[in-house]
Short mmCIF file of C-alpha atoms in Angstrom, two decimals:
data_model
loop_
_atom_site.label_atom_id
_atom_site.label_comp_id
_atom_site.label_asym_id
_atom_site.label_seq_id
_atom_site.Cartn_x
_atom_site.Cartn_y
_atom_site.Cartn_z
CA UNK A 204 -31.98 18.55 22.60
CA UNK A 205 -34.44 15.44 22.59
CA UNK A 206 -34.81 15.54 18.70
CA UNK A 207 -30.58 15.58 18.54
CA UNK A 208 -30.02 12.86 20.71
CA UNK A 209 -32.70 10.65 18.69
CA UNK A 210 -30.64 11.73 15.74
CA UNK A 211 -27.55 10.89 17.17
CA UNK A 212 -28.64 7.10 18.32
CA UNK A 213 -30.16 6.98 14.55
CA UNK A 214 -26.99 7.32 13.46
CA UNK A 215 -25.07 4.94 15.90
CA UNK A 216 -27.27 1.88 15.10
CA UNK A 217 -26.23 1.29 11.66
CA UNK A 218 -22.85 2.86 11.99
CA UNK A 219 -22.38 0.31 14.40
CA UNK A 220 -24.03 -2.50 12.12
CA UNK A 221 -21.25 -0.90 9.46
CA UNK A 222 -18.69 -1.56 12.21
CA UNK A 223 -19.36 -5.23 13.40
CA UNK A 224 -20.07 -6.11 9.80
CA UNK A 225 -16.48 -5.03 8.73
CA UNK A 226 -14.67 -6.51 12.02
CA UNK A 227 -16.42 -9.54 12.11
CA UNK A 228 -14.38 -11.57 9.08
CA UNK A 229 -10.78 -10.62 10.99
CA UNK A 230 -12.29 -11.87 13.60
CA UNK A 231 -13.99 -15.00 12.64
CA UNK A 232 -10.34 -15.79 10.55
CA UNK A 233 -8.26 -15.13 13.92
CA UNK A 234 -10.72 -17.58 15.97
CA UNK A 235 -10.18 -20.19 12.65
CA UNK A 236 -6.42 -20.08 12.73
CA UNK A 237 -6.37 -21.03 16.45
CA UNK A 238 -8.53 -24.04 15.99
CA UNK A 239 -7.23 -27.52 15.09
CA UNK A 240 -8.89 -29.40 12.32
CA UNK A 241 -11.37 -31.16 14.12
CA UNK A 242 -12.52 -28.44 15.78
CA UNK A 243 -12.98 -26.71 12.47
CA UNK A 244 -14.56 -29.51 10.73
CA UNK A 245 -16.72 -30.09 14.01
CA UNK A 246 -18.49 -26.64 14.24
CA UNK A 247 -16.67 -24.06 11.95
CA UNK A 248 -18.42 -20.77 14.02
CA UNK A 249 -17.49 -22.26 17.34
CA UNK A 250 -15.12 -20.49 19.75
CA UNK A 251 -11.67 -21.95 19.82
CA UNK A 252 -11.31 -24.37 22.61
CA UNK A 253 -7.94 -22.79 23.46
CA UNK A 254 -5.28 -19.84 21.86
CA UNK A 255 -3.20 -22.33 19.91
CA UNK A 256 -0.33 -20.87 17.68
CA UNK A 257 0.61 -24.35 15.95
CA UNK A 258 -1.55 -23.06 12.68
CA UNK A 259 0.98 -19.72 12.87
CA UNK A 260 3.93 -21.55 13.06
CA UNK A 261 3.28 -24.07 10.20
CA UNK A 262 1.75 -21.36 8.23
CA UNK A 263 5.56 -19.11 8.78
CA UNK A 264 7.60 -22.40 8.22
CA UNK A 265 6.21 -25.13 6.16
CA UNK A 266 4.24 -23.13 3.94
CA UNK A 267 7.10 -20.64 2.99
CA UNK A 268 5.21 -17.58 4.58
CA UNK A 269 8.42 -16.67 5.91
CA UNK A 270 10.26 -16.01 2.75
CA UNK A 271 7.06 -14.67 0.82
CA UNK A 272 7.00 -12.02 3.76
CA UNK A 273 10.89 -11.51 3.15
CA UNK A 274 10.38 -10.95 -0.74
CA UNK A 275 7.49 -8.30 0.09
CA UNK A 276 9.26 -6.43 2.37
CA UNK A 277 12.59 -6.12 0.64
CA UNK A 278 10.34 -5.33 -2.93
CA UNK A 279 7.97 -3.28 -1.19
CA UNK A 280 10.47 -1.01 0.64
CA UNK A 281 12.53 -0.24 -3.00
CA UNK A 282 9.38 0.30 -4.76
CA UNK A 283 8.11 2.94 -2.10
CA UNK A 284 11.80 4.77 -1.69
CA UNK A 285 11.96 5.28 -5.56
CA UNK A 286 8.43 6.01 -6.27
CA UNK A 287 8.96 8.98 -3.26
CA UNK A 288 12.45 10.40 -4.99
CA UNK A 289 11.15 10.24 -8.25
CA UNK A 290 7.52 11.27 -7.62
CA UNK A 291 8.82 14.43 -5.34
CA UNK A 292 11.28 15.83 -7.88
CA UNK A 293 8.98 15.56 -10.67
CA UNK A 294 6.43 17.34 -8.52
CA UNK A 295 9.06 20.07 -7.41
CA UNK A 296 9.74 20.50 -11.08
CA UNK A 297 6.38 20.57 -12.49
CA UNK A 298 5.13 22.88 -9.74
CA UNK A 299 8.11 25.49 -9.46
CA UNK A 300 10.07 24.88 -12.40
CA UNK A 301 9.04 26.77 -15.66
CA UNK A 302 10.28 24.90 -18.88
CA UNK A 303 8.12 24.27 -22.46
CA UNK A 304 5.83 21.36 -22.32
CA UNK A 305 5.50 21.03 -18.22
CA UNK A 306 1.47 21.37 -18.82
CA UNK A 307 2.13 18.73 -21.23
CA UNK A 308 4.09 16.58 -18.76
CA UNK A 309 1.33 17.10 -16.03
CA UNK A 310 -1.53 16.51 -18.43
CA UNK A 311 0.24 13.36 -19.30
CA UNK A 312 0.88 12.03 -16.32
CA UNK A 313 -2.79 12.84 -15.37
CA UNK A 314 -4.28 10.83 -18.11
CA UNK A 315 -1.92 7.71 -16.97
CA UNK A 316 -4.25 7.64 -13.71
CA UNK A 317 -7.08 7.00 -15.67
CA UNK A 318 -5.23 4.16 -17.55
CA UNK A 319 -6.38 0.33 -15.91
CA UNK A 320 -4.05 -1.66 -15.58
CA UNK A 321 -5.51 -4.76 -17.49
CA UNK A 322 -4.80 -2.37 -20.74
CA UNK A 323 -1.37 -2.63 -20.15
CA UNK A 324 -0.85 -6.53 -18.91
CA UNK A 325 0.06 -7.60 -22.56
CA UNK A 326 2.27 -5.12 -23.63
CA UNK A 327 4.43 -5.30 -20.28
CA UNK A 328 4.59 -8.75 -20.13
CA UNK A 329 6.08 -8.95 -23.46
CA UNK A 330 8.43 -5.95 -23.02
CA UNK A 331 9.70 -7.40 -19.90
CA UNK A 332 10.53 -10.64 -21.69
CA UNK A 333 12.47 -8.72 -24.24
CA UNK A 334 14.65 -6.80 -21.72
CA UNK A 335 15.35 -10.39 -19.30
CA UNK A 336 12.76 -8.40 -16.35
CA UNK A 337 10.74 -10.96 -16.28
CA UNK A 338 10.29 -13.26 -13.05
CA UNK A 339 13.34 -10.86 -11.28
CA UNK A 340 12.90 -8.44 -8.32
CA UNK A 341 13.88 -5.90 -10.15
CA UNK A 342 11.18 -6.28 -12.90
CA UNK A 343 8.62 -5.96 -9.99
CA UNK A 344 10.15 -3.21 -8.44
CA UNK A 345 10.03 -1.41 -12.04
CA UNK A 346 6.33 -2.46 -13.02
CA UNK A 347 5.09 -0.72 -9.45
CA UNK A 348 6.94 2.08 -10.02
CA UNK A 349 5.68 2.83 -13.26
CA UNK A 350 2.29 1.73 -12.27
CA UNK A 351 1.82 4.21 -8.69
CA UNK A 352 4.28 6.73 -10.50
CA UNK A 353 1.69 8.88 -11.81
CA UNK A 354 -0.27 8.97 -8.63
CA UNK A 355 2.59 9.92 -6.88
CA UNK A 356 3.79 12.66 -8.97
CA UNK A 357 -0.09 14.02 -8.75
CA UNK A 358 -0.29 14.29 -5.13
CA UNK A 359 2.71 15.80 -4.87
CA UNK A 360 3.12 18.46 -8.01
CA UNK A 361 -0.55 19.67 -5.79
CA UNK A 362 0.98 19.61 -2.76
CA UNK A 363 4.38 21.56 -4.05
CA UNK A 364 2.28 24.16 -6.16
CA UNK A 365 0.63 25.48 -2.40
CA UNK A 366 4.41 26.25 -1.28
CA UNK A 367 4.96 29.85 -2.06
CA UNK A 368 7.24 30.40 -4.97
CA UNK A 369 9.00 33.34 -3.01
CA UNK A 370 10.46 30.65 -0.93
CA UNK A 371 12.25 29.37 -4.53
CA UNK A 372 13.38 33.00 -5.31
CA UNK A 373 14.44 33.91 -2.30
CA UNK A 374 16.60 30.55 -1.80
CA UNK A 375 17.85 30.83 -5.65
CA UNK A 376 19.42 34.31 -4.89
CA UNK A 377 20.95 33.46 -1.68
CA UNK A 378 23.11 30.70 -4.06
CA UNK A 379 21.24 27.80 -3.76
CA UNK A 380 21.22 25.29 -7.08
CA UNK A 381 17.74 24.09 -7.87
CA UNK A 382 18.84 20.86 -6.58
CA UNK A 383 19.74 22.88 -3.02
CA UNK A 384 16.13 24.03 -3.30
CA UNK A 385 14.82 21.41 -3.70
CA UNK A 386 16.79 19.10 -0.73
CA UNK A 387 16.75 22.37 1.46
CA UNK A 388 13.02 23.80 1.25
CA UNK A 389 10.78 20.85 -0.99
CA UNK A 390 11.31 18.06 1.20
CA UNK A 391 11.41 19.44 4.64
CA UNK A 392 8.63 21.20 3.76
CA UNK A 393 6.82 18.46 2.03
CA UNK A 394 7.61 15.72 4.59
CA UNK A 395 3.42 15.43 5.45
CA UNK A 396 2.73 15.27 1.83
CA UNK A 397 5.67 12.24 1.44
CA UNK A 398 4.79 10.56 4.49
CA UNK A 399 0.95 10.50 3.60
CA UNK A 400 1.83 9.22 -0.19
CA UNK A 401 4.40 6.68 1.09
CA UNK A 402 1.82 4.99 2.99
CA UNK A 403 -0.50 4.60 0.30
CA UNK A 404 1.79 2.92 -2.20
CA UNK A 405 3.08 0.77 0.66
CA UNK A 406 -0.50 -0.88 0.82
CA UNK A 407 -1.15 -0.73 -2.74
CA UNK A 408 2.34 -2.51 -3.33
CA UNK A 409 1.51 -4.77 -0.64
CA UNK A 410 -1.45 -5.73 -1.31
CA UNK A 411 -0.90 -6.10 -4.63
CA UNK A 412 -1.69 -9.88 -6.69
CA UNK A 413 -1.81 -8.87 -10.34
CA UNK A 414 1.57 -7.47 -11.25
CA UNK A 415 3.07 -9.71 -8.85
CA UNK A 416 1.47 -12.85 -10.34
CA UNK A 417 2.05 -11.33 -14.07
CA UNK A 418 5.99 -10.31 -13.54
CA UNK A 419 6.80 -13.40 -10.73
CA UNK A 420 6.71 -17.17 -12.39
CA UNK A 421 8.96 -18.83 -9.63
CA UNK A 422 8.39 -20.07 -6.57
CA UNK A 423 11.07 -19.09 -4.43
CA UNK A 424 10.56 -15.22 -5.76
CA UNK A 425 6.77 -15.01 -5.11
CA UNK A 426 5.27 -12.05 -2.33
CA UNK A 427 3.20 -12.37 0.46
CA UNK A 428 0.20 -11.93 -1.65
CA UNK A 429 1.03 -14.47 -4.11
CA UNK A 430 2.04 -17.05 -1.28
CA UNK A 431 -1.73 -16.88 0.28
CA UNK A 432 -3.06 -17.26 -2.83
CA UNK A 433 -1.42 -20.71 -3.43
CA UNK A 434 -2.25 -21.54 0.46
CA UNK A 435 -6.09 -22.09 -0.60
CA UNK A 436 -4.27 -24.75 -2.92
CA UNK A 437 -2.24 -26.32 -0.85
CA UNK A 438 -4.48 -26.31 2.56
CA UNK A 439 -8.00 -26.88 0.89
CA UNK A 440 -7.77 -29.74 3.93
CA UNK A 441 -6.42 -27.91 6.71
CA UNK A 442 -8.34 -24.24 6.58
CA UNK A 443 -6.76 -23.03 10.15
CA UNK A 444 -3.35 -23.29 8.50
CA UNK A 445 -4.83 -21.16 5.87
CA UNK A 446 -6.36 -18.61 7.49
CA UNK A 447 -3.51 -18.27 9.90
CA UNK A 448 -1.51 -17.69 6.32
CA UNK A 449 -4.02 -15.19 5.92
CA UNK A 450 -3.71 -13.38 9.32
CA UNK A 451 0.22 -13.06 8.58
CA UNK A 452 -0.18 -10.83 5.31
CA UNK A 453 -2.76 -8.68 6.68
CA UNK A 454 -0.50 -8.13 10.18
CA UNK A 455 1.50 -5.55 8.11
CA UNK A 456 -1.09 -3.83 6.81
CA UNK A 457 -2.94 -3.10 9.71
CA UNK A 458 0.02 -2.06 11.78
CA UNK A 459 0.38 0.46 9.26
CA UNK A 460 -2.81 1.65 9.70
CA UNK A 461 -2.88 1.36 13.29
CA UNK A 462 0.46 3.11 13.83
CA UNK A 463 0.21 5.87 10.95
CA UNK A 464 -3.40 6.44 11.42
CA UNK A 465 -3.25 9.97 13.16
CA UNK A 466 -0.55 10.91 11.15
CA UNK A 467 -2.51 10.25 7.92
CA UNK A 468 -5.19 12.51 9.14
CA UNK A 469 -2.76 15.18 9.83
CA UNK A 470 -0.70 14.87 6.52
CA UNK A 471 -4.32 15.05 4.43
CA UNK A 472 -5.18 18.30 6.86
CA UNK A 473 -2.06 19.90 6.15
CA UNK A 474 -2.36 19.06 2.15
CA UNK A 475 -5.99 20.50 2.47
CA UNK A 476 -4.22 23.65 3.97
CA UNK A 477 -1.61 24.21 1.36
CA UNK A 478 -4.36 23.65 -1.30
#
C-alpha cells in the first residue's frame, strides 16, 4: 500500500509540472489583455491592477476581430457540414457497398493522409486561379474539404465496416433504396462516429493559417486566424490589445473542448467498440 501511494505522488509531481506548464501561457495572456500599456511596459509578469475589458473591446471593434470571427464561423460551419455528408456516404459505400475498384478507392484515399500539405500549395494555388476560387469563400470552403476529406472518409469507412452487414440486408429486403439505408440505419447509427469527426475538423478548420493565408488575399475576407496574425503587426506597441486578439480566437476552441469533452471520450469508446 506504502510502495503504491509513493508511486502514485511520483506520478502527480510532474503530471502536475505537465499541467501548470501548459496552463500557464492562457493564463499569463488573459492577465496581459487586462492590463493597460503602462502597466505592461512597467512590469510585464505583474498581476493586473484591475479586470479591465477595454483591450477586448478594441481588439472586437477596431481591429476587425469581429468580422474575422464572422468569416470563420460562417466558413468553418460549411466546411464541417460537407466534409460530414460527403465523408459519411463515401464511408457507407466503401464499407457496405460492393462495386470494382472500392479497395482501390480506400487505398487511395489512405495514401492522401500521408500527403503534406506544402506538396500541394503550388499546384492549388494555381488551379484556383484558373477556375476564379481564388481569394472567395467558396475557394476556402473547397481547399478544406479536399484537404480533411480523406481523414474523414477514414474514420468513418472504419467506423461503418463494425456495423453488421445483416442490418443492410435485412433493410434492403424490407424495400429500402441504398439511399434509405443509408439515412435510416448509417447515420443514426453512426451519430458518435460523426459527432467525434465533426469536432476534429472544426478545430483543424479553425485553427487553420496556411490554406487560409494561401486561398484569402483580401482584407475584408480574412479568418480569425489570419486576423491575429496581422494583430502582432499592427499592435507591436500595444501587446494587451494583442493578446486580448489572441484570447478571442482561442474562446471557440476551448468551448469546444470544454463542452464536447465527455462526449469525445464516449464517441472514441464507442468507435473502439464497433472496431
Amino acid at each position: 500500500m506504502r510502495s503504491a501511494r509513493r508511486t502514485g505522488w511520483l506520478l502527480a509531481i510532474p503530471m502536475a509540472a505537465l499541467a501548470v506548464a501548459t496552463i500557464y501561457p492562457l493564463v499569463f495572456t488573459a492577465n496581459v489583455a487586462m492590463k493597460t500599456r503602462r502597466e505592461y511596459v512597467l512590469d510585464r509578469f505583474a498581476l493586473a491592477e484591475s479586470i479591465r475589458w477595454d483591450s477586448f473591446v478594441a481588439a472586437w471593434t477596431t481591429a476587425g476581430m469581429a468580422r474575422y470571427f464572422v468569416n470563420s464561423v460562417v466558413v468553418v460551419s460549411i466546411a464541417v457540414a460537407l466534409l460530414l455528408l460527403l465523408g459519411s456516404m463515401a464511408g457507407f459505400a466503401l464499407s457496405h457497398l460492393r462495386f470494382r475498384g472500392s479497395r482501390v478507392l480506400f487505398l487511395g484515399f489512405l495514401a492522401a493522409l500521408f500527403v503534406p500539405f506544402q506538396v500541394i500549395m503550388v499546384p492549388l494555388a494555381r488551379t484556383m486561379a484558373d477556375v476564379g476560387l481564388l481569394d472567395t469563400y467558396a475557394g476556402l470552403i473547397l481547399a478544406y474539404v479536399a484537404q480533411f476529406l480523406p481523414f474523414t472518409i477514414y474514420l468513418m469507412t472504419s467506423y461503418f465496416s463494425g456495423i453488421p452487414r445483416e442490418l443492410v440486408d435485412a433493410a434492403r429486403v424490407d424495400g429500402n433504396t441504398f439511399y434509405g439505408v443509408y439515412r435510416r440505419i448509417m447515420l443514426p447509427l453512426g451519430k458518435p462516429a460523426l459527432l467525434s469527426v465533426g469536432i476534429l475538423n472544426a478545430l483543424f478548420c479553425w485553427n487553420d493559417v496556411l490554406i487560409a493565408l494561401l486561398v484569402m488575399r483580401s482584407a475584408d475576407q480574412r479568418t480569425l486566424m489570419i486576423g491575429v496574425t496581422t494583430l502582432r503587426g499592427q499592435y507591436s506597441d500595444n501587446i494587451p490589445t494583442f493578446a486580448a486578439g489572441v484570447l478571442i480566437a482561442a474562446v471557440p476552441v476551448l468551448a469546444i473542448y470544454l463542452f464536447f469533452q465527455r462526449r469525445i471520450v464516449d464517441a472514441i469508446t464507442a468507435g473502439a467498440t464497433k472496431g
